[in-house]
Amino acid sequence: MKIAILYICTGKYSRFFSAFYVSAKQHLLQGLADIHYFVFTDDEKIKDSCDVHIIRRECQGFPYDTLYRFEMFNSIKDQLNSFDYIYFINSNAELIADVGDEILPDSTGITAIRWPKQKPCSISFFYPYERNKRSTAYMPPLDGPYTYYMGGFYGGTQTAFLNMSELLAKAIRTDVQNGIIACRNDESYLNKYLHLHKCKELPKGYCCPEEWISTPSHSRIIFRNKVTLDMYFNKGRDNSLSGKAQKAIAVIWNAIRWYIHV
C-alpha cells in the first residue's frame, strides 16, 4: 500500500516540518504502508530524500498559500497517480500517538475530521460556513443535516482525492476571478464539497488544536499553537476582550442574515 502525504510549509511555516516528519515516521501507519511526503516549500534547507520529495513553491502570503492549495496538489497529479491513497496534513500538525489504518476511507472514498468543538446537538447557526450567495462555497440554510469539517487533515483514495481537488481548485479560481474569497478560505470549499458528498468521519482526536485541550491523552494528532511561537501567525486577529465581543456579534448577525436569506 502506497500513501502520499501532502504538506505545505512556505515562509515561516517551514519551522514545523522537522517535528512533524519525525512524529509521522514514529507514529503513522507503522508497518502498514510505504509513505512518501510531498513538501511544498521555499525553504532551501529542506532537502529531497528517499521518502521526502520537495516541490519548490514561493511564499504567496495569507490567504493565498492556503487558498490555492488544491492547485498545488493538482500540479503534481502525475506523481500522485502511482499512490493508492493521498492525504493532506497541516504544517503545524504533530502526531503524539499511533495512527493506523482506521484513517483509510470507506466506500465513500474520502476521510475527514469533524470540527473538534462540534457536538451531536450543535446548531449549524454557529458553524463558520460561507454565507455569501455569490460564492461557489455558499452553504444554504435549512439544508441539513450539517457537519463542519476541519481543513487540517483529510484524504482518500487516489481517484476520490484528485477528483475533489480538481473540482475545488476550479471553484476557488471562479470565486477569485469574481473578487470573492470565502470566509474560511480552502476550508469553506472543502465543507461545501463534503456537504454534497458523504465521507468517513474521524473523531476530534485526529485533528485537535493544542490550545483546546487540557491534556493530550485522548488525542493522536494535535495542531501546535502557532501564535505562542510567533505573533506573525495571528494574522491580524484582535484577541482583546472587545475584539472577541465584536467577533461574537458579527457571528450572530451573519447567522441571522443567513437564515432570513439576506
Tab-separated table of C-alpha atoms in Angstrom:
chain	number	residue	atom	x	y	z
A	1	MET	CA	0.000	0.000	0.000
A	2	LYS	CA	1.464	3.348	-1.075
A	3	ILE	CA	0.400	6.581	0.599
A	4	ALA	CA	1.262	10.167	-0.352
A	5	ILE	CA	1.273	12.844	2.350
A	6	LEU	CA	0.879	16.404	1.032
A	7	TYR	CA	2.464	19.070	3.218
A	8	ILE	CA	2.770	22.845	2.677
A	9	CYS	CA	5.378	24.848	4.592
A	10	THR	CA	6.219	28.072	2.801
A	11	GLY	CA	7.528	31.129	4.613
A	12	LYS	CA	7.662	30.838	8.397
A	13	TYR	CA	5.717	27.573	8.337
A	14	SER	CA	8.875	25.653	7.395
A	15	ARG	CA	9.871	25.634	11.081
A	16	PHE	CA	7.267	22.928	11.709
A	17	PHE	CA	8.437	20.346	9.179
A	18	SER	CA	11.162	18.637	11.188
A	19	ALA	CA	8.949	17.921	14.221
A	20	PHE	CA	6.078	16.793	12.006
A	21	TYR	CA	8.264	14.478	9.939
A	22	VAL	CA	9.880	12.867	12.992
A	23	SER	CA	6.478	12.303	14.630
A	24	ALA	CA	4.982	10.857	11.429
A	25	LYS	CA	7.911	8.458	10.971
A	26	GLN	CA	7.318	7.261	14.518
A	27	HIS	CA	3.520	7.005	14.552
A	28	LEU	CA	1.945	6.994	11.080
A	29	LEU	CA	0.775	3.627	9.695
A	30	GLN	CA	3.772	1.755	11.081
A	31	GLY	CA	4.450	-1.405	9.088
A	32	LEU	CA	1.315	-0.895	7.014
A	33	ALA	CA	2.318	1.396	4.177
A	34	ASP	CA	5.089	2.815	2.041
A	35	ILE	CA	4.706	6.530	2.816
A	36	HIS	CA	6.112	9.404	0.772
A	37	TYR	CA	5.995	13.076	1.753
A	38	PHE	CA	5.454	15.740	-0.904
A	39	VAL	CA	6.576	19.025	0.610
A	40	PHE	CA	5.699	22.367	-0.987
A	41	THR	CA	8.232	24.853	0.363
A	42	ASP	CA	10.566	27.743	-0.348
A	43	ASP	CA	12.992	26.675	2.395
A	44	GLU	CA	16.269	25.641	0.755
A	45	LYS	CA	17.313	23.812	3.937
A	46	ILE	CA	14.650	21.151	3.431
A	47	LYS	CA	16.119	18.600	1.024
A	48	ASP	CA	14.897	15.652	-1.012
A	49	SER	CA	15.455	12.193	0.445
A	50	CYS	CA	14.259	8.676	-0.230
A	51	ASP	CA	10.760	9.485	1.077
A	52	VAL	CA	10.693	13.297	1.002
A	53	HIS	CA	10.009	14.964	-2.340
A	54	ILE	CA	10.452	18.729	-2.473
A	55	ILE	CA	8.299	20.906	-4.717
A	56	ARG	CA	9.710	24.423	-4.714
A	57	ARG	CA	6.953	26.941	-4.121
A	58	GLU	CA	7.353	30.635	-3.376
A	59	CYS	CA	5.500	32.028	-0.380
A	60	GLN	CA	2.443	33.983	-1.542
A	61	GLY	CA	1.332	35.055	1.935
A	62	PHE	CA	-2.036	34.727	3.615
A	63	PRO	CA	-4.577	33.736	2.406
A	64	TYR	CA	-3.160	32.579	-0.930
A	65	ASP	CA	-0.816	29.863	0.356
A	66	THR	CA	-3.814	28.141	1.873
A	67	LEU	CA	-6.447	29.213	-0.655
A	68	TYR	CA	-4.579	27.765	-3.626
A	69	ARG	CA	-3.526	24.506	-2.036
A	70	PHE	CA	-5.713	22.403	-4.325
A	71	GLU	CA	-3.918	23.903	-7.322
A	72	MET	CA	-0.637	22.844	-5.697
A	73	PHE	CA	-1.908	19.299	-5.353
A	74	ASN	CA	-3.086	19.228	-8.966
A	75	SER	CA	0.330	20.429	-10.146
A	76	ILE	CA	1.884	17.080	-9.162
A	77	LYS	CA	-1.018	14.910	-10.268
A	78	ASP	CA	1.225	12.757	-12.465
A	79	GLN	CA	3.414	11.897	-9.460
A	80	LEU	CA	0.405	11.161	-7.279
A	81	ASN	CA	-1.185	8.778	-9.764
A	82	SER	CA	1.073	5.962	-8.566
A	83	PHE	CA	-0.268	6.075	-4.989
A	84	ASP	CA	-3.194	4.199	-3.504
A	85	TYR	CA	-4.158	6.908	-1.014
A	86	ILE	CA	-3.460	10.640	-0.668
A	87	TYR	CA	-3.708	12.757	2.479
A	88	PHE	CA	-3.174	16.415	3.261
A	89	ILE	CA	-1.887	17.353	6.746
A	90	ASN	CA	-1.439	20.888	8.103
A	91	SER	CA	2.094	22.157	8.649
A	92	ASN	CA	1.680	22.560	12.419
A	93	ALA	CA	0.387	19.017	12.912
A	94	GLU	CA	2.263	16.684	15.215
A	95	LEU	CA	1.481	13.018	15.820
A	96	ILE	CA	1.605	12.119	19.507
A	97	ALA	CA	0.194	8.562	19.325
A	98	ASP	CA	-0.037	5.769	16.793
A	99	VAL	CA	-2.303	6.378	13.797
A	100	GLY	CA	-3.265	3.232	11.915
A	101	ASP	CA	-5.458	2.008	9.105
A	102	GLU	CA	-8.559	3.465	10.752
A	103	ILE	CA	-7.798	6.624	8.742
A	104	LEU	CA	-8.321	4.786	5.457
A	105	PRO	CA	-11.592	5.745	3.736
A	106	ASP	CA	-14.692	3.611	3.433
A	107	SER	CA	-16.720	3.176	0.250
A	108	THR	CA	-17.185	6.967	0.005
A	109	GLY	CA	-13.504	7.296	-0.888
A	110	ILE	CA	-12.831	10.281	1.436
A	111	THR	CA	-11.908	10.580	5.128
A	112	ALA	CA	-12.316	13.853	7.054
A	113	ILE	CA	-12.377	15.015	10.672
A	114	ARG	CA	-15.254	16.701	12.431
A	115	TRP	CA	-14.638	20.128	13.928
A	116	PRO	CA	-13.280	19.398	17.453
A	117	LYS	CA	-15.794	21.553	19.349
A	118	GLN	CA	-18.724	20.044	17.487
A	119	LYS	CA	-21.280	18.001	19.430
A	120	PRO	CA	-24.245	15.969	18.177
A	121	CYS	CA	-26.591	18.700	19.423
A	122	SER	CA	-24.591	21.543	17.899
A	123	ILE	CA	-26.584	24.121	15.962
A	124	SER	CA	-25.445	24.896	12.425
A	125	PHE	CA	-26.197	28.541	13.273
A	126	PHE	CA	-22.695	28.764	14.746
A	127	TYR	CA	-20.780	26.837	12.090
A	128	PRO	CA	-18.495	29.144	10.053
A	129	TYR	CA	-19.941	28.259	6.673
A	130	GLU	CA	-19.615	30.550	3.670
A	131	ARG	CA	-22.807	32.632	3.578
A	132	ASN	CA	-22.140	34.812	0.543
A	133	LYS	CA	-24.639	33.615	-2.053
A	134	ARG	CA	-22.310	34.709	-4.861
A	135	SER	CA	-19.615	32.244	-3.743
A	136	THR	CA	-19.328	28.715	-5.104
A	137	ALA	CA	-18.725	27.676	-1.464
A	138	TYR	CA	-22.101	29.077	-0.344
A	139	MET	CA	-23.989	26.835	2.071
A	140	PRO	CA	-27.772	27.303	2.056
A	141	PRO	CA	-29.671	27.378	5.365
A	142	LEU	CA	-32.263	24.756	6.257
A	143	ASP	CA	-30.447	22.189	4.117
A	144	GLY	CA	-29.208	19.901	6.882
A	145	PRO	CA	-28.055	17.717	8.371
A	146	TYR	CA	-24.892	19.780	8.793
A	147	THR	CA	-21.425	18.711	9.867
A	148	TYR	CA	-18.422	21.028	9.947
A	149	TYR	CA	-15.065	19.533	8.946
A	150	MET	CA	-11.565	20.735	9.763
A	151	GLY	CA	-9.348	21.683	6.842
A	152	GLY	CA	-6.166	20.451	8.521
A	153	PHE	CA	-6.333	16.723	7.827
A	154	TYR	CA	-8.274	14.883	5.149
A	155	GLY	CA	-7.604	12.368	2.421
A	156	GLY	CA	-8.836	9.410	0.499
A	157	THR	CA	-8.300	7.101	-2.395
A	158	GLN	CA	-6.187	8.475	-5.195
A	159	THR	CA	-9.179	8.813	-7.522
A	160	ALA	CA	-11.548	10.384	-4.999
A	161	PHE	CA	-8.946	12.801	-3.639
A	162	LEU	CA	-7.738	14.034	-7.033
A	163	ASN	CA	-11.296	14.426	-8.320
A	164	MET	CA	-12.185	16.506	-5.268
A	165	SER	CA	-9.010	18.547	-5.587
A	166	GLU	CA	-9.684	19.374	-9.233
A	167	LEU	CA	-13.258	20.471	-8.565
A	168	LEU	CA	-12.308	22.646	-5.594
A	169	ALA	CA	-9.411	24.306	-7.422
A	170	LYS	CA	-11.816	25.332	-10.206
A	171	ALA	CA	-14.406	26.604	-7.709
A	172	ILE	CA	-11.816	28.724	-5.912
A	173	ARG	CA	-10.488	30.205	-9.155
A	174	THR	CA	-14.026	31.075	-10.224
A	175	ASP	CA	-14.589	32.968	-6.986
A	176	VAL	CA	-11.240	34.769	-7.078
A	177	GLN	CA	-11.920	35.910	-10.649
A	178	ASN	CA	-15.205	37.342	-9.362
A	179	GLY	CA	-13.493	39.125	-6.486
A	180	ILE	CA	-14.661	36.647	-3.847
A	181	ILE	CA	-12.612	34.882	-1.158
A	182	ALA	CA	-14.639	32.566	1.079
A	183	CYS	CA	-14.627	33.340	4.796
A	184	ARG	CA	-12.604	30.250	5.756
A	185	ASN	CA	-10.605	30.070	2.531
A	186	ASP	CA	-9.967	26.471	1.395
A	187	GLU	CA	-11.889	25.057	4.378
A	188	SER	CA	-15.094	26.706	3.155
A	189	TYR	CA	-14.862	24.933	-0.202
A	190	LEU	CA	-13.979	21.626	1.457
A	191	ASN	CA	-17.087	21.888	3.632
A	192	LYS	CA	-19.325	22.648	0.682
A	193	TYR	CA	-17.951	19.596	-1.110
A	194	LEU	CA	-18.394	17.313	1.907
A	195	HIS	CA	-21.917	18.606	2.419
A	196	LEU	CA	-22.752	17.282	-1.030
A	197	HIS	CA	-20.603	14.136	-0.866
A	198	LYS	CA	-20.571	11.707	2.030
A	199	CYS	CA	-17.292	10.811	3.715
A	200	LYS	CA	-15.916	8.685	6.517
A	201	GLU	CA	-15.682	10.752	9.695
A	202	LEU	CA	-12.887	10.531	12.236
A	203	PRO	CA	-13.272	11.897	15.794
A	204	LYS	CA	-11.647	15.068	17.071
A	205	GLY	CA	-8.612	13.259	18.480
A	206	TYR	CA	-7.144	13.203	14.976
A	207	CYS	CA	-7.271	16.949	14.494
A	208	CYS	CA	-7.233	18.802	17.795
A	209	PRO	CA	-5.764	22.298	18.291
A	210	GLU	CA	-3.232	22.250	21.111
A	211	GLU	CA	-4.854	25.193	22.912
A	212	TRP	CA	-8.254	23.469	23.019
A	213	ILE	CA	-7.173	20.515	25.135
A	214	SER	CA	-6.156	20.380	28.779
A	215	THR	CA	-4.465	17.019	28.262
A	216	PRO	CA	-3.472	15.232	25.055
A	217	SER	CA	-4.307	11.783	26.469
A	218	HIS	CA	-7.198	11.221	24.063
A	219	SER	CA	-5.522	12.808	21.058
A	220	ARG	CA	-3.481	11.222	18.291
A	221	ILE	CA	-2.732	14.290	16.164
A	222	ILE	CA	-2.522	17.785	17.627
A	223	PHE	CA	-2.095	21.117	15.898
A	224	ARG	CA	0.598	23.176	17.578
A	225	ASN	CA	-0.447	26.626	18.785
A	226	LYS	CA	1.374	28.788	16.219
A	227	VAL	CA	0.657	32.107	17.896
A	228	THR	CA	2.653	31.148	21.011
A	229	LEU	CA	5.678	30.742	18.744
A	230	ASP	CA	5.312	33.886	16.645
A	231	MET	CA	2.629	36.594	16.514
A	232	TYR	CA	3.013	36.529	12.723
A	233	PHE	CA	0.612	33.582	12.785
A	234	ASN	CA	-2.097	35.654	14.487
A	235	LYS	CA	-2.986	37.067	11.038
A	236	GLY	CA	-4.192	40.384	12.422
A	237	ARG	CA	-6.823	38.923	14.763
A	238	ASP	CA	-7.887	41.110	17.666
A	239	ASN	CA	-7.785	38.845	20.725
A	240	SER	CA	-8.699	41.582	23.205
A	241	LEU	CA	-11.988	41.378	25.109
A	242	SER	CA	-13.564	43.997	22.859
A	243	GLY	CA	-12.218	42.229	19.764
A	244	LYS	CA	-13.751	38.930	20.868
A	245	ALA	CA	-17.051	40.668	21.631
A	246	GLN	CA	-17.123	42.251	18.173
A	247	LYS	CA	-16.397	38.865	16.605
A	248	ALA	CA	-19.231	37.227	18.566
A	249	ILE	CA	-21.670	39.918	17.465
A	250	ALA	CA	-20.571	39.507	13.845
A	251	VAL	CA	-21.028	35.720	14.033
A	252	ILE	CA	-24.561	36.069	15.399
A	253	TRP	CA	-25.525	38.776	12.902
A	254	ASN	CA	-24.183	36.821	9.920
A	255	ALA	CA	-26.044	33.729	11.091
A	256	ILE	CA	-29.332	35.656	11.402
A	257	ARG	CA	-28.843	37.067	7.893
A	258	TRP	CA	-28.148	33.518	6.674
A	259	TYR	CA	-31.471	32.246	7.982
A	260	ILE	CA	-33.512	35.128	6.630
A	261	HIS	CA	-31.759	34.858	3.251
A	262	VAL	CA	-30.381	38.413	3.233
